[in-house]
Coordinates of C-alpha atoms in Angstrom, one line a residue:
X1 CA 145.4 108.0 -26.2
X2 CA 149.0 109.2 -26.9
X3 CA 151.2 107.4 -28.7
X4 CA 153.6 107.7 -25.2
X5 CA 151.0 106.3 -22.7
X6 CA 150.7 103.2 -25.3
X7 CA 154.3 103.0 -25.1
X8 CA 154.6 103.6 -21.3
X9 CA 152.1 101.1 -21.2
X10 CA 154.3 98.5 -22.9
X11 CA 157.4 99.0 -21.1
X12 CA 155.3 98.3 -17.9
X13 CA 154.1 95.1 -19.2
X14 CA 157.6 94.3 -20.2
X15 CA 158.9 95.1 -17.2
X16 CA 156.3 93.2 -15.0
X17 CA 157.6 90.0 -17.1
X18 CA 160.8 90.5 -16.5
X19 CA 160.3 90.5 -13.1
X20 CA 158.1 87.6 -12.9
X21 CA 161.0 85.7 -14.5
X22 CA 163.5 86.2 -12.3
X23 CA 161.5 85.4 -9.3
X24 CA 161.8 82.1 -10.4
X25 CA 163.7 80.1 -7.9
X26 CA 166.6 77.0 -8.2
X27 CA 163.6 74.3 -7.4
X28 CA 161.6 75.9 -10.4
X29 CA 158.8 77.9 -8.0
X30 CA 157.6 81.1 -8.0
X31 CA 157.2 82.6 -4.6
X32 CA 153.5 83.9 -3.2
X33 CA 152.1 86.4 -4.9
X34 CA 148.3 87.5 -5.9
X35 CA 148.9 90.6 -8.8
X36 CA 145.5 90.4 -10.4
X37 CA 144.3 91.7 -6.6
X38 CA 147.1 93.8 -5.9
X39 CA 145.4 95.5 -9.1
X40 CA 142.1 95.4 -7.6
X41 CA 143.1 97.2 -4.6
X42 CA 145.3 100.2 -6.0
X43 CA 142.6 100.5 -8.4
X44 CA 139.7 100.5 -5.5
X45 CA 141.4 102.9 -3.7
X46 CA 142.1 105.6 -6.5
X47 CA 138.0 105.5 -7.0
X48 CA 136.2 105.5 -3.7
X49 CA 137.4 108.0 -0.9
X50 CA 136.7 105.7 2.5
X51 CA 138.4 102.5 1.2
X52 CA 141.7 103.4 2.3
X53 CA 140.5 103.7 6.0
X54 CA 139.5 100.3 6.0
X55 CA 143.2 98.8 4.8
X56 CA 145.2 101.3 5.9
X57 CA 146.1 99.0 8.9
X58 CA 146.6 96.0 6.8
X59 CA 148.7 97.7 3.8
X60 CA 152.4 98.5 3.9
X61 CA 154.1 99.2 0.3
X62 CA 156.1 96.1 0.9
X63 CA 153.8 94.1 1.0
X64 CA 152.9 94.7 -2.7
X65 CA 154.4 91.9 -4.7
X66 CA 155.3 93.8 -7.8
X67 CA 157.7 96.9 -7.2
X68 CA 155.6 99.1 -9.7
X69 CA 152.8 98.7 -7.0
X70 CA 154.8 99.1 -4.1
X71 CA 155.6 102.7 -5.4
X72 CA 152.0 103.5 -6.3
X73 CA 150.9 102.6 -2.7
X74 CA 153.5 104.8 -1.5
X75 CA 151.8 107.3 -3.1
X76 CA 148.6 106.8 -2.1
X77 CA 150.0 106.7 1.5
X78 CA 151.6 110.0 1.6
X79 CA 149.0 111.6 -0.1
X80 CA 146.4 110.2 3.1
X81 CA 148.9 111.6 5.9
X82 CA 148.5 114.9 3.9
X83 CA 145.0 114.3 4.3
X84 CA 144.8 114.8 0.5
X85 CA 142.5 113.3 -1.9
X86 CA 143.4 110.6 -3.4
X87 CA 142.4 109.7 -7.6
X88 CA 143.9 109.1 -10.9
X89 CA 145.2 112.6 -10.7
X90 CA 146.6 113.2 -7.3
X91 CA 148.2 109.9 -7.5
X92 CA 150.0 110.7 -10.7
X93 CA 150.9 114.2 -9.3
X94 CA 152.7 112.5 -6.7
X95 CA 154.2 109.5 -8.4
X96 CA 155.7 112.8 -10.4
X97 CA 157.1 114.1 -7.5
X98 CA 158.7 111.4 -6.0
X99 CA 159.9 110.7 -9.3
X100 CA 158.6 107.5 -9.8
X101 CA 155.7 108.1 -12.5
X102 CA 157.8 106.3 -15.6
X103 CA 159.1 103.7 -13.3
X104 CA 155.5 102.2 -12.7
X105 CA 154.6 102.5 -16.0
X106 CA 152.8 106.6 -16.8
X107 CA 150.1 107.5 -16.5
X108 CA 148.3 104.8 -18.7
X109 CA 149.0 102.3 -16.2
X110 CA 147.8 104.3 -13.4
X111 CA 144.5 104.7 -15.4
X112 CA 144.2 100.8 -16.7
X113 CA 144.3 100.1 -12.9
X114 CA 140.9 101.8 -12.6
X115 CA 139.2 100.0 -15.0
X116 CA 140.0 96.5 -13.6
X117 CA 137.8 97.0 -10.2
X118 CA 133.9 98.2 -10.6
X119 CA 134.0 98.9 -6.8
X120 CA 135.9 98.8 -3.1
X121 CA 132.9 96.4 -1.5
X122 CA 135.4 93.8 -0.9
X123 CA 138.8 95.5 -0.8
X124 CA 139.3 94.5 3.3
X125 CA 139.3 90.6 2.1
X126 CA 141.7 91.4 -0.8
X127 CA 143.8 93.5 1.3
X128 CA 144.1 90.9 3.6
X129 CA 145.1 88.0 0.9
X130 CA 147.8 90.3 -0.1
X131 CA 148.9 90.6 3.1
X132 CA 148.9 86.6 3.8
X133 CA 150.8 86.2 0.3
X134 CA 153.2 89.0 1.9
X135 CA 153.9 86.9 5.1
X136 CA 154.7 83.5 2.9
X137 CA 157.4 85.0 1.0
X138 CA 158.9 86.7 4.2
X139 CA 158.6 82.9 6.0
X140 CA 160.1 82.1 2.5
X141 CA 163.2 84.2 3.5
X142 CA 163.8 83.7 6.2
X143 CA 164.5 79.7 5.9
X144 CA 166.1 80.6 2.9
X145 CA 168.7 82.1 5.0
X146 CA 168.5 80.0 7.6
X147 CA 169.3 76.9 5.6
X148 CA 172.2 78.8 3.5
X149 CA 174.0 79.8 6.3
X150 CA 172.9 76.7 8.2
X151 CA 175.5 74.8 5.7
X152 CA 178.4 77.2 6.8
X153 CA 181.2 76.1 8.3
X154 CA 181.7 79.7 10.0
X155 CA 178.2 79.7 11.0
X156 CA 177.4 80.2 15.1
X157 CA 174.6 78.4 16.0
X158 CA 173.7 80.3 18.5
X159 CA 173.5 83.3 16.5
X160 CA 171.6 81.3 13.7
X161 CA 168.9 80.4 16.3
X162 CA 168.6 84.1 17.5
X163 CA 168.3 85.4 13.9
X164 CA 165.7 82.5 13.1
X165 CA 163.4 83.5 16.4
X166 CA 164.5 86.7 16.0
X167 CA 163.0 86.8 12.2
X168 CA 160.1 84.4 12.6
X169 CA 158.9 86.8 15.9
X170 CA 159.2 90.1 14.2
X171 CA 156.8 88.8 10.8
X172 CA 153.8 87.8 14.1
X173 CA 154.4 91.4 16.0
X174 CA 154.5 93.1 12.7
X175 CA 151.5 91.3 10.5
X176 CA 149.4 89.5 13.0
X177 CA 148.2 92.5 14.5
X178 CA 144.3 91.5 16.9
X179 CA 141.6 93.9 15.1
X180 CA 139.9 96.4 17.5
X181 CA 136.7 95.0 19.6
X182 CA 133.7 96.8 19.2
X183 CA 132.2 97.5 22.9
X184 CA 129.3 95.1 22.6
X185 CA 131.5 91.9 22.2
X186 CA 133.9 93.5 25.3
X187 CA 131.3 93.6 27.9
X188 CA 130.2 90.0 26.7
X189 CA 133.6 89.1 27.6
X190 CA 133.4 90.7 30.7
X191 CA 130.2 89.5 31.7
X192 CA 130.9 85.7 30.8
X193 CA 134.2 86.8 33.4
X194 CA 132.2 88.1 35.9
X195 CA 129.7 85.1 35.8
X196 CA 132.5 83.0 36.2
X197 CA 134.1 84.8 39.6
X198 CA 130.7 84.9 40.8
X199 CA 131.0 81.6 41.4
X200 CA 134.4 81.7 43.5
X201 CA 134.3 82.3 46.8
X202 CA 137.9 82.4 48.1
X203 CA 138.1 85.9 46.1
X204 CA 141.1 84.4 44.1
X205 CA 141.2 86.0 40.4
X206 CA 144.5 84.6 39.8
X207 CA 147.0 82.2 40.6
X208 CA 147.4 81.9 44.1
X209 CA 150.4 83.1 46.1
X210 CA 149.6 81.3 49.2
X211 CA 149.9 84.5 51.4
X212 CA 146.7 85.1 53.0
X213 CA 147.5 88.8 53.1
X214 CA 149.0 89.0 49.5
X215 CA 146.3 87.2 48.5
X216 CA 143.8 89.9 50.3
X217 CA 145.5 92.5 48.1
X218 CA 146.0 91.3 44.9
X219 CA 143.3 87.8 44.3
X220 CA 146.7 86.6 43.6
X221 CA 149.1 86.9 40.5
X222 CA 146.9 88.3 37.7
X223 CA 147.0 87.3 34.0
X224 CA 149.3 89.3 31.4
X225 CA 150.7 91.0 34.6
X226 CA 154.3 91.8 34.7
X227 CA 155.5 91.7 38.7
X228 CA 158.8 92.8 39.7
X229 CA 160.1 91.6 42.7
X230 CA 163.3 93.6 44.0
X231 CA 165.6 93.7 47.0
X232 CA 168.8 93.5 48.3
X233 CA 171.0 90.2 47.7
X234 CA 170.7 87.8 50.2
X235 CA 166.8 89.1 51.1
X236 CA 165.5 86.3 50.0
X237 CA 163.7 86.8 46.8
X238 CA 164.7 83.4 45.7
X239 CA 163.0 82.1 48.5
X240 CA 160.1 84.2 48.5
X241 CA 159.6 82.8 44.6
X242 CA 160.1 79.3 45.3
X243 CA 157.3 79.7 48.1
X244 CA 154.8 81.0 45.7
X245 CA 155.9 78.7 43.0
X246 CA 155.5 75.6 45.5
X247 CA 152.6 77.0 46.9
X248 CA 150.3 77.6 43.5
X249 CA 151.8 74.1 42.0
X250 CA 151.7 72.0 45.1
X251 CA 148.3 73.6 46.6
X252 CA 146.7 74.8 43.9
X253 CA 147.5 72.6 41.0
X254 CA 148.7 75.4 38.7
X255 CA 151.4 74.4 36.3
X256 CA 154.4 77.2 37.0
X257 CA 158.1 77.4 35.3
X258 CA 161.1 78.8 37.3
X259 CA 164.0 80.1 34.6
X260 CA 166.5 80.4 37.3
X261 CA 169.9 82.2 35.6
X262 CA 171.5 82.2 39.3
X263 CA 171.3 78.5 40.7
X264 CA 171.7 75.0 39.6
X265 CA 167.9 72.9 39.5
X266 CA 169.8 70.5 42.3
X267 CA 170.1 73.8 44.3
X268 CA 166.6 75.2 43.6
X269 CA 165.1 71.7 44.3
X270 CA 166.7 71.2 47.6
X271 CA 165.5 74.2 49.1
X272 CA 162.1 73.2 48.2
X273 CA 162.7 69.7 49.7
X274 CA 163.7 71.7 52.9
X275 CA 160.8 74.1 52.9
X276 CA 158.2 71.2 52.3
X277 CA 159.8 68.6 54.6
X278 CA 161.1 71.5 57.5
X279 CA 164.9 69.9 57.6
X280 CA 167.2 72.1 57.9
X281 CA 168.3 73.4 54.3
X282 CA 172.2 73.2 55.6
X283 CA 171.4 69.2 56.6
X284 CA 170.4 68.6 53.1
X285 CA 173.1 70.3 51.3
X286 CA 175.6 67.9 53.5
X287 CA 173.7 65.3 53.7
X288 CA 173.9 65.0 57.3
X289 CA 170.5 63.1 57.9
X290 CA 169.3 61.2 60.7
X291 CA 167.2 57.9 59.8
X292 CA 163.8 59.9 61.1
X293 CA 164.9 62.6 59.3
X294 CA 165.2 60.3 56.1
X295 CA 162.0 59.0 56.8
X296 CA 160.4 62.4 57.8
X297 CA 161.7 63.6 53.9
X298 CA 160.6 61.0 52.0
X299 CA 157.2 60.9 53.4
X300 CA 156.4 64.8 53.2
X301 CA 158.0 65.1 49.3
X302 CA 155.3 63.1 47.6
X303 CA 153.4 65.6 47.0
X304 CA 155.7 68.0 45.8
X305 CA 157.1 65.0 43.4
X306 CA 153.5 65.1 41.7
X307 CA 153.5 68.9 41.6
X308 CA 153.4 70.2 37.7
X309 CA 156.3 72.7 38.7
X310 CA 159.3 73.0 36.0
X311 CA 162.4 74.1 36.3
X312 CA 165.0 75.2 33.8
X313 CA 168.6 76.5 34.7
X314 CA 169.9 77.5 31.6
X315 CA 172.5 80.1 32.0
X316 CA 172.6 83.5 30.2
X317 CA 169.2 83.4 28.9
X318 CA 168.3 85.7 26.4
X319 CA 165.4 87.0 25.5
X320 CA 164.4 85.4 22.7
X321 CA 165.4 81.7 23.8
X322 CA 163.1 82.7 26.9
X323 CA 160.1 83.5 24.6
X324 CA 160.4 80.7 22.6
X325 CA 160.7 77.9 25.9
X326 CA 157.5 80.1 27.4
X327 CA 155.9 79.5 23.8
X328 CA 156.4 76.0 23.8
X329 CA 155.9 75.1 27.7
X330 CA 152.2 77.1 27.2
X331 CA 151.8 74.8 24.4
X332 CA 153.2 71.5 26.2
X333 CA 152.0 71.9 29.5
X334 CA 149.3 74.6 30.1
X335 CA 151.4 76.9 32.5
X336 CA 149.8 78.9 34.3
X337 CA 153.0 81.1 35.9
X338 CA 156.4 81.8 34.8
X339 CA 159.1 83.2 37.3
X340 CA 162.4 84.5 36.1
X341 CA 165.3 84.5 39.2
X342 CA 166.2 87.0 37.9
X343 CA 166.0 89.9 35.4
X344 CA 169.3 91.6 35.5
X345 CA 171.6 88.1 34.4
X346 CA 169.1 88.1 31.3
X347 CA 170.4 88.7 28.0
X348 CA 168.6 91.3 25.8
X349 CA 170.1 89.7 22.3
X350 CA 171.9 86.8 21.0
X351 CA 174.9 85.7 23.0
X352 CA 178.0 87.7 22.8
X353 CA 176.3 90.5 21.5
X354 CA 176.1 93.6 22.9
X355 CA 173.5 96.3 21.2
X356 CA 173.6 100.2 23.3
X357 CA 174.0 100.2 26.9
X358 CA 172.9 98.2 29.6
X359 CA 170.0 100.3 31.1
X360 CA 168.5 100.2 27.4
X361 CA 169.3 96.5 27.5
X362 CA 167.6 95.9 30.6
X363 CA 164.6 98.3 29.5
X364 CA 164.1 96.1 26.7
X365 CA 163.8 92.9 28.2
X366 CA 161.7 94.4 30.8
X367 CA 159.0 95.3 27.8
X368 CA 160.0 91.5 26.2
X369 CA 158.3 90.1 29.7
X370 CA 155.6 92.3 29.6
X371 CA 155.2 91.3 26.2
X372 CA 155.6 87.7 26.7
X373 CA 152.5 88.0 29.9
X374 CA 150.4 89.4 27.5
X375 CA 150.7 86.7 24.6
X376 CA 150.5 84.2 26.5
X377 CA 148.2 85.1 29.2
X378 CA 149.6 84.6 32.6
X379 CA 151.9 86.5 35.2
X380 CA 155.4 86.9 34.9
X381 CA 157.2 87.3 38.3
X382 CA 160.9 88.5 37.3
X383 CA 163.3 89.0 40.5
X384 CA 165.2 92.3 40.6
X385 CA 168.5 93.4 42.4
X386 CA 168.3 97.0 44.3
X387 CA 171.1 99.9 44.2
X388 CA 173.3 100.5 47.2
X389 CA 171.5 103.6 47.6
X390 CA 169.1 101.7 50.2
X391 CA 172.1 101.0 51.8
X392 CA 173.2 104.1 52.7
X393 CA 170.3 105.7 54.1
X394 CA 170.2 105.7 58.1
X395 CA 167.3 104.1 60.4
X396 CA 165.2 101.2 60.6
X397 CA 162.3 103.6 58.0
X398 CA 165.4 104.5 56.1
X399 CA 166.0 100.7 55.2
X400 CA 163.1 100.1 53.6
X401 CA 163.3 100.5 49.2
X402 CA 161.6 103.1 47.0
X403 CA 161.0 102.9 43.5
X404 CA 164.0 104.8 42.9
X405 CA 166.5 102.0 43.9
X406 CA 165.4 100.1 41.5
X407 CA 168.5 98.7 39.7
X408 CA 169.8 100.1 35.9
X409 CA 166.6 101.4 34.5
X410 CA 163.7 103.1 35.1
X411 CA 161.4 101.3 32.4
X412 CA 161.4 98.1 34.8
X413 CA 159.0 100.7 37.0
X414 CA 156.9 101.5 33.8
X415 CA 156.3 98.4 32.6
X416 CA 155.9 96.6 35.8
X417 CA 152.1 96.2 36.9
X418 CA 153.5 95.4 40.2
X419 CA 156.7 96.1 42.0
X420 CA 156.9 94.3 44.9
X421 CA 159.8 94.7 48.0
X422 CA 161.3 92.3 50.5
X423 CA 162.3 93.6 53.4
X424 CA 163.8 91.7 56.6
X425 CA 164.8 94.2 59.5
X426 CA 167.1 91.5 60.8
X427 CA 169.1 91.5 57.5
X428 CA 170.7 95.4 58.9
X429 CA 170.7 94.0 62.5
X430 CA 167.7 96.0 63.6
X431 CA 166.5 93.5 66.2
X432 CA 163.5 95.2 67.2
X433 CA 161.7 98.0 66.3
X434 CA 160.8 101.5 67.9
X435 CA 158.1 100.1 70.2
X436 CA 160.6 97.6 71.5
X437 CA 158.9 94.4 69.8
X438 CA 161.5 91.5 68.4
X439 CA 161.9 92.1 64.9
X440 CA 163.5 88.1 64.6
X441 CA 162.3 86.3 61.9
X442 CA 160.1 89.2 60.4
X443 CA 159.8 89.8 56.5
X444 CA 158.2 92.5 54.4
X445 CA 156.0 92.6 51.3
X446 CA 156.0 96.1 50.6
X447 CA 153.8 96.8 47.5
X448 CA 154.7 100.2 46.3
X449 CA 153.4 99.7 42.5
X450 CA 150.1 98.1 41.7
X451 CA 148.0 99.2 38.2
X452 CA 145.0 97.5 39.2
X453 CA 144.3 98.0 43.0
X454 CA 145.8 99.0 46.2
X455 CA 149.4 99.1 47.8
X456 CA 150.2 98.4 51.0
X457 CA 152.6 96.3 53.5
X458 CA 152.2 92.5 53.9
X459 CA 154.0 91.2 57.2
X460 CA 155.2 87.6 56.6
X461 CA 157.0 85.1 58.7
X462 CA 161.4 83.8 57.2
X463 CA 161.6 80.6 58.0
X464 CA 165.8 80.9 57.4
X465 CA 166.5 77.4 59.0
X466 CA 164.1 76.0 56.1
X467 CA 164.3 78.7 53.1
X468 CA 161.0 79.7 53.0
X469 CA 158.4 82.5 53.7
X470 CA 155.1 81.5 55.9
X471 CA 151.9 83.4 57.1
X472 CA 152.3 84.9 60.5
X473 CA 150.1 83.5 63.0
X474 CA 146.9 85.6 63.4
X475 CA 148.2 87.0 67.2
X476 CA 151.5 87.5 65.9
X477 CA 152.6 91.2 67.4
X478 CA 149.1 92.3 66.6
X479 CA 146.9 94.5 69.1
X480 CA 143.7 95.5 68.6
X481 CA 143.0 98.9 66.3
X482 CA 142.0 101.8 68.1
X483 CA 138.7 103.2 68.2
X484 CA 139.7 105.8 65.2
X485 CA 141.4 103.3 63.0
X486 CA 139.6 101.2 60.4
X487 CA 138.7 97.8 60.5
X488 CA 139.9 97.0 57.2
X489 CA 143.4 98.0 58.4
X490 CA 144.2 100.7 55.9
X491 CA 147.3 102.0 55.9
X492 CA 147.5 106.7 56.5
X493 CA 148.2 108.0 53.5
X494 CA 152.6 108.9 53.6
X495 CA 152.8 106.7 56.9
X496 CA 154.6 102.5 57.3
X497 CA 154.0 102.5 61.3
X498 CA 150.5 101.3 60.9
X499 CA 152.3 98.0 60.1
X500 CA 152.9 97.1 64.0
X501 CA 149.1 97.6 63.9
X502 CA 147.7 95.3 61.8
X503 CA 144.2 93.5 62.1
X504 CA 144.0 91.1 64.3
X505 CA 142.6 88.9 61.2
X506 CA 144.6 89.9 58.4
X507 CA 147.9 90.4 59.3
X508 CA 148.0 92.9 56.4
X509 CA 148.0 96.6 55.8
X510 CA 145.8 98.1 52.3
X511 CA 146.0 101.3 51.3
X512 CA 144.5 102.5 48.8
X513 CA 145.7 103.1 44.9
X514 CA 147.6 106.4 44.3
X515 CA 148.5 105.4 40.7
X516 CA 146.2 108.0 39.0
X517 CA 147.6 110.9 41.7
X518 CA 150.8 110.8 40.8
X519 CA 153.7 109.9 37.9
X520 CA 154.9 106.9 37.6
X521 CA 158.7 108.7 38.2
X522 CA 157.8 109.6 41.8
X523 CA 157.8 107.7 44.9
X524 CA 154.5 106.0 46.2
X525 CA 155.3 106.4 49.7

């Protein structure tokens, strides 16, 4: 061995000590760390071709503790997307390209790796005890700065509390990624699933709406789902929400959260009071109650007293606040449903900041909800405003929303699993339709997006007087189908005027899912 490899060799060792010293904190500790593996690994992987495959996932250069090693991975990782070999050599050939080779200590220590590991048979549980020493030093950071500039004066604690979620979120996402299933363990899943729906005989999957014809559709809202729910102000998507919210907590016994951005919880709560004790919602905002009237309120609310529905008004939520109330409801009280009223007076970042425009804003809170119905397993309902453009197009088939007018971005489409529509004809003064029938009182689901299963038109019944949506009765506007039609009331393909129509005993129109016929950029209908 040269007498400059034995030199190289001590300036590593030196160096590695120096290091370690200064790691030393104020209280005297030395933060996470596991070399004598870190060794093991980088020596692993220079002598058997397939370990890298099975840490590649696990493994980032900063994760490495010591900065030598962080370089040497790098390395080793440049040389795999080349889809070269990597050994001894081709990792020293590299380290002298990047120009790193003295810095982690020549050759010599390259080698010396090598001979501290006799094989790669458990590299995946080393790799991953590097990576859970990694994680503790980042959670070490992070309150580190938290607690220093948690003792400044200047310090907003709004932004503080941002950067803390902020930080503590991006170290889960980033580290605690789910390892891939094999297929054997999935269909056991799906089996146990299907064993357990077997069982149900309402055809409910989800958490109830309360619609019978939504319900038909969709076995109500589904886990991890993100639904967008859109119209024009004054619709009554807030009402529509409330309804479902009422309906799966008060019915159904499902705990469900409603972030509303737009309305006090005094507001929000009247309107259910109305809804579930049918007084007039402008009675109760006056409080111009007759003594029945009293009596009729206070009998009809106990129920929705003992309901496990939350509300929380906070104003200008952002993103991250929202994730981290979700977090700690799911943790608290089990929800089973979270409904945002609504998406557009969301904050994408702390507040007061401002990062890019506000379609990319929007587009990231949009994934931040899909996001948060995956984690935590249940629905997400997030409200929606509409463009003017609806507005502006003539005729009672004109009224009626696309896709398209959905409001500042385009990503609320793609990340939706449903997007669903209100539409009242009353709200444009169309008083009844071409066939001459009333139109009072009528209200629209129009489901124009829907991953899993079919689209269609639910009719429904606004209740104005009371804020709320209801079924329609079963002989509400609703002949019999003609001899050609199907009983299942599906909808013709490119065609709403099956919906004065429907089945007598669904009230509903179903057609069936387009989503694999065309792009998510062009119109369903």
């Amino acid at each position: 061995m040269s007498m400059d490899n034995e030199q190289g060799g001590k300036n590593s060792m030196t160096a590695r000590k120096s290091r370690l010293s200064n790691t030393i904190s104020s209280q005297g500790k030395i933060p996470p760390q596991a070399l004598d593996l870190e060794e093991a690994v980088l020596g692993a992987l220079m002598l058997e071709k397939d370990a890298l495959s099975a840490v590649i996932d696990v493994l980032k250069p900063e994760v490495f503790y010591n900065a030598a090693h962080q370089k040497i991975f790098e390395a080793i990782h440049i040389l795999f997307e080349k889809s070269r070999p990597v050994d001894i050599l081709t990792v020293t050939a590299e380290l002298r390209t990047l120009g790193s080779l003295e810095m982690v200590g020549g050759a010599y220590y390259i080698t010396n790796l090598t001979n501290r590991v006799a094989s790669a048979a458990n590299i995946e549980f080393h790799a991953r005890i590097i990576s859970q020493k990694y994680i503790q030093r980042e959670l070490i950071r992070i309150s580190t700065e938290i607690i220093t500039n948690a003792y400044e004066d200047t310090t907003d604690i709004f932004d503080l509390l941002d950067q803390a979620e902020k930080g503590l979120f991006e170290i889960a996402q980033n580290n605690l990624r789910r390892d891939t299933q094999k297929m054997d363990d999935i269909i056991k899943q799906s089996l146990a699933t299907l064993e357990e729906l077997r069982t149900k005989t309402d055809g409910l999957t989800g958490v109830p709406t309360g619609f019978t014809g939504l319900d038909r559709i969709t076995g109500g809202w589904q886990k991890q789902d993100l639904v967008i729910i859109a119209a024009r102000p004054a619709m009554g998507k807030t009402a529509f929400v409330l309804t479902c919210a009422r309906n799966a907590a008060v019915d159904f016994n499902k705990p469900c959260v409603v972030f509303s951005l737009e309305m006090s919880s005094v507001q929000l709560v009247n309107r259910l009071i109305s809804g579930e004790a049918e007084i007039e919602q402008e009675k109760i905002r006056k409080g111009n109650l007759a003594e029945w009237e009293w009596q009729q309120l206070h009998s009809k609310i106990g129920r929705l007293t003992e309901a496990p529905l939350l509300i929380d008004d906070t104003p200008a939520l952002n993103i991250f606040e929202f994730r981290a109330k979700c977090r700690r409801l799911k943790a608290q009280y089990d929800i089973q449903m979270v409904i945002v009223d609504y998406l557009q007076l969301m904050h994408g970042k702390g507040e007061g900041k401002g990062g890019g425009n506000r379609e990319q804003e929007i587009g990231s809170i949009s994934r931040a909800l899909k996001s948060v119905a995956k984690e935590l397993d249940l629905p997400v309902l997030a409200l929606s405003q509409l463009s003017r453009a609806v507005e502006s197009r003539p005729g009672l088939q004109g009224k009626r929303p696309m896709l398209s007018d959905l409001r500042e971005s385009g990503s609320i489409e793609q990340d939706a699993d449903m997007v669903l529509f209100l539409y009242r004809p009353e709200y444009y003064g169309i008083t009844e339709d071409e066939q001459g029938r009333s139109q009072a009182g009528i209200g629209e689901v129009i489901i124009a997006k829907h991953r899993n299963g079919e689209t269609g038109i639910v009719p429904l019944k606004f209740v104005g007087k009371f804020v709320k949506f209801v079924d329609l009765e079963d002989d509400f506007n609703a002949p019999s189908l003609g001899s050609g039609e199907s009983s299942a009331g599906m909808l013709p393909s490119g065609s709403f005027d099956s919906f004065h129509n429907p089945t007598p005993q669904s009230n509903v129109i179903i057609r069936p899912s387009k989503m694999d016929d065309y792009n998510d950029d062009d119109p369903p209908f």
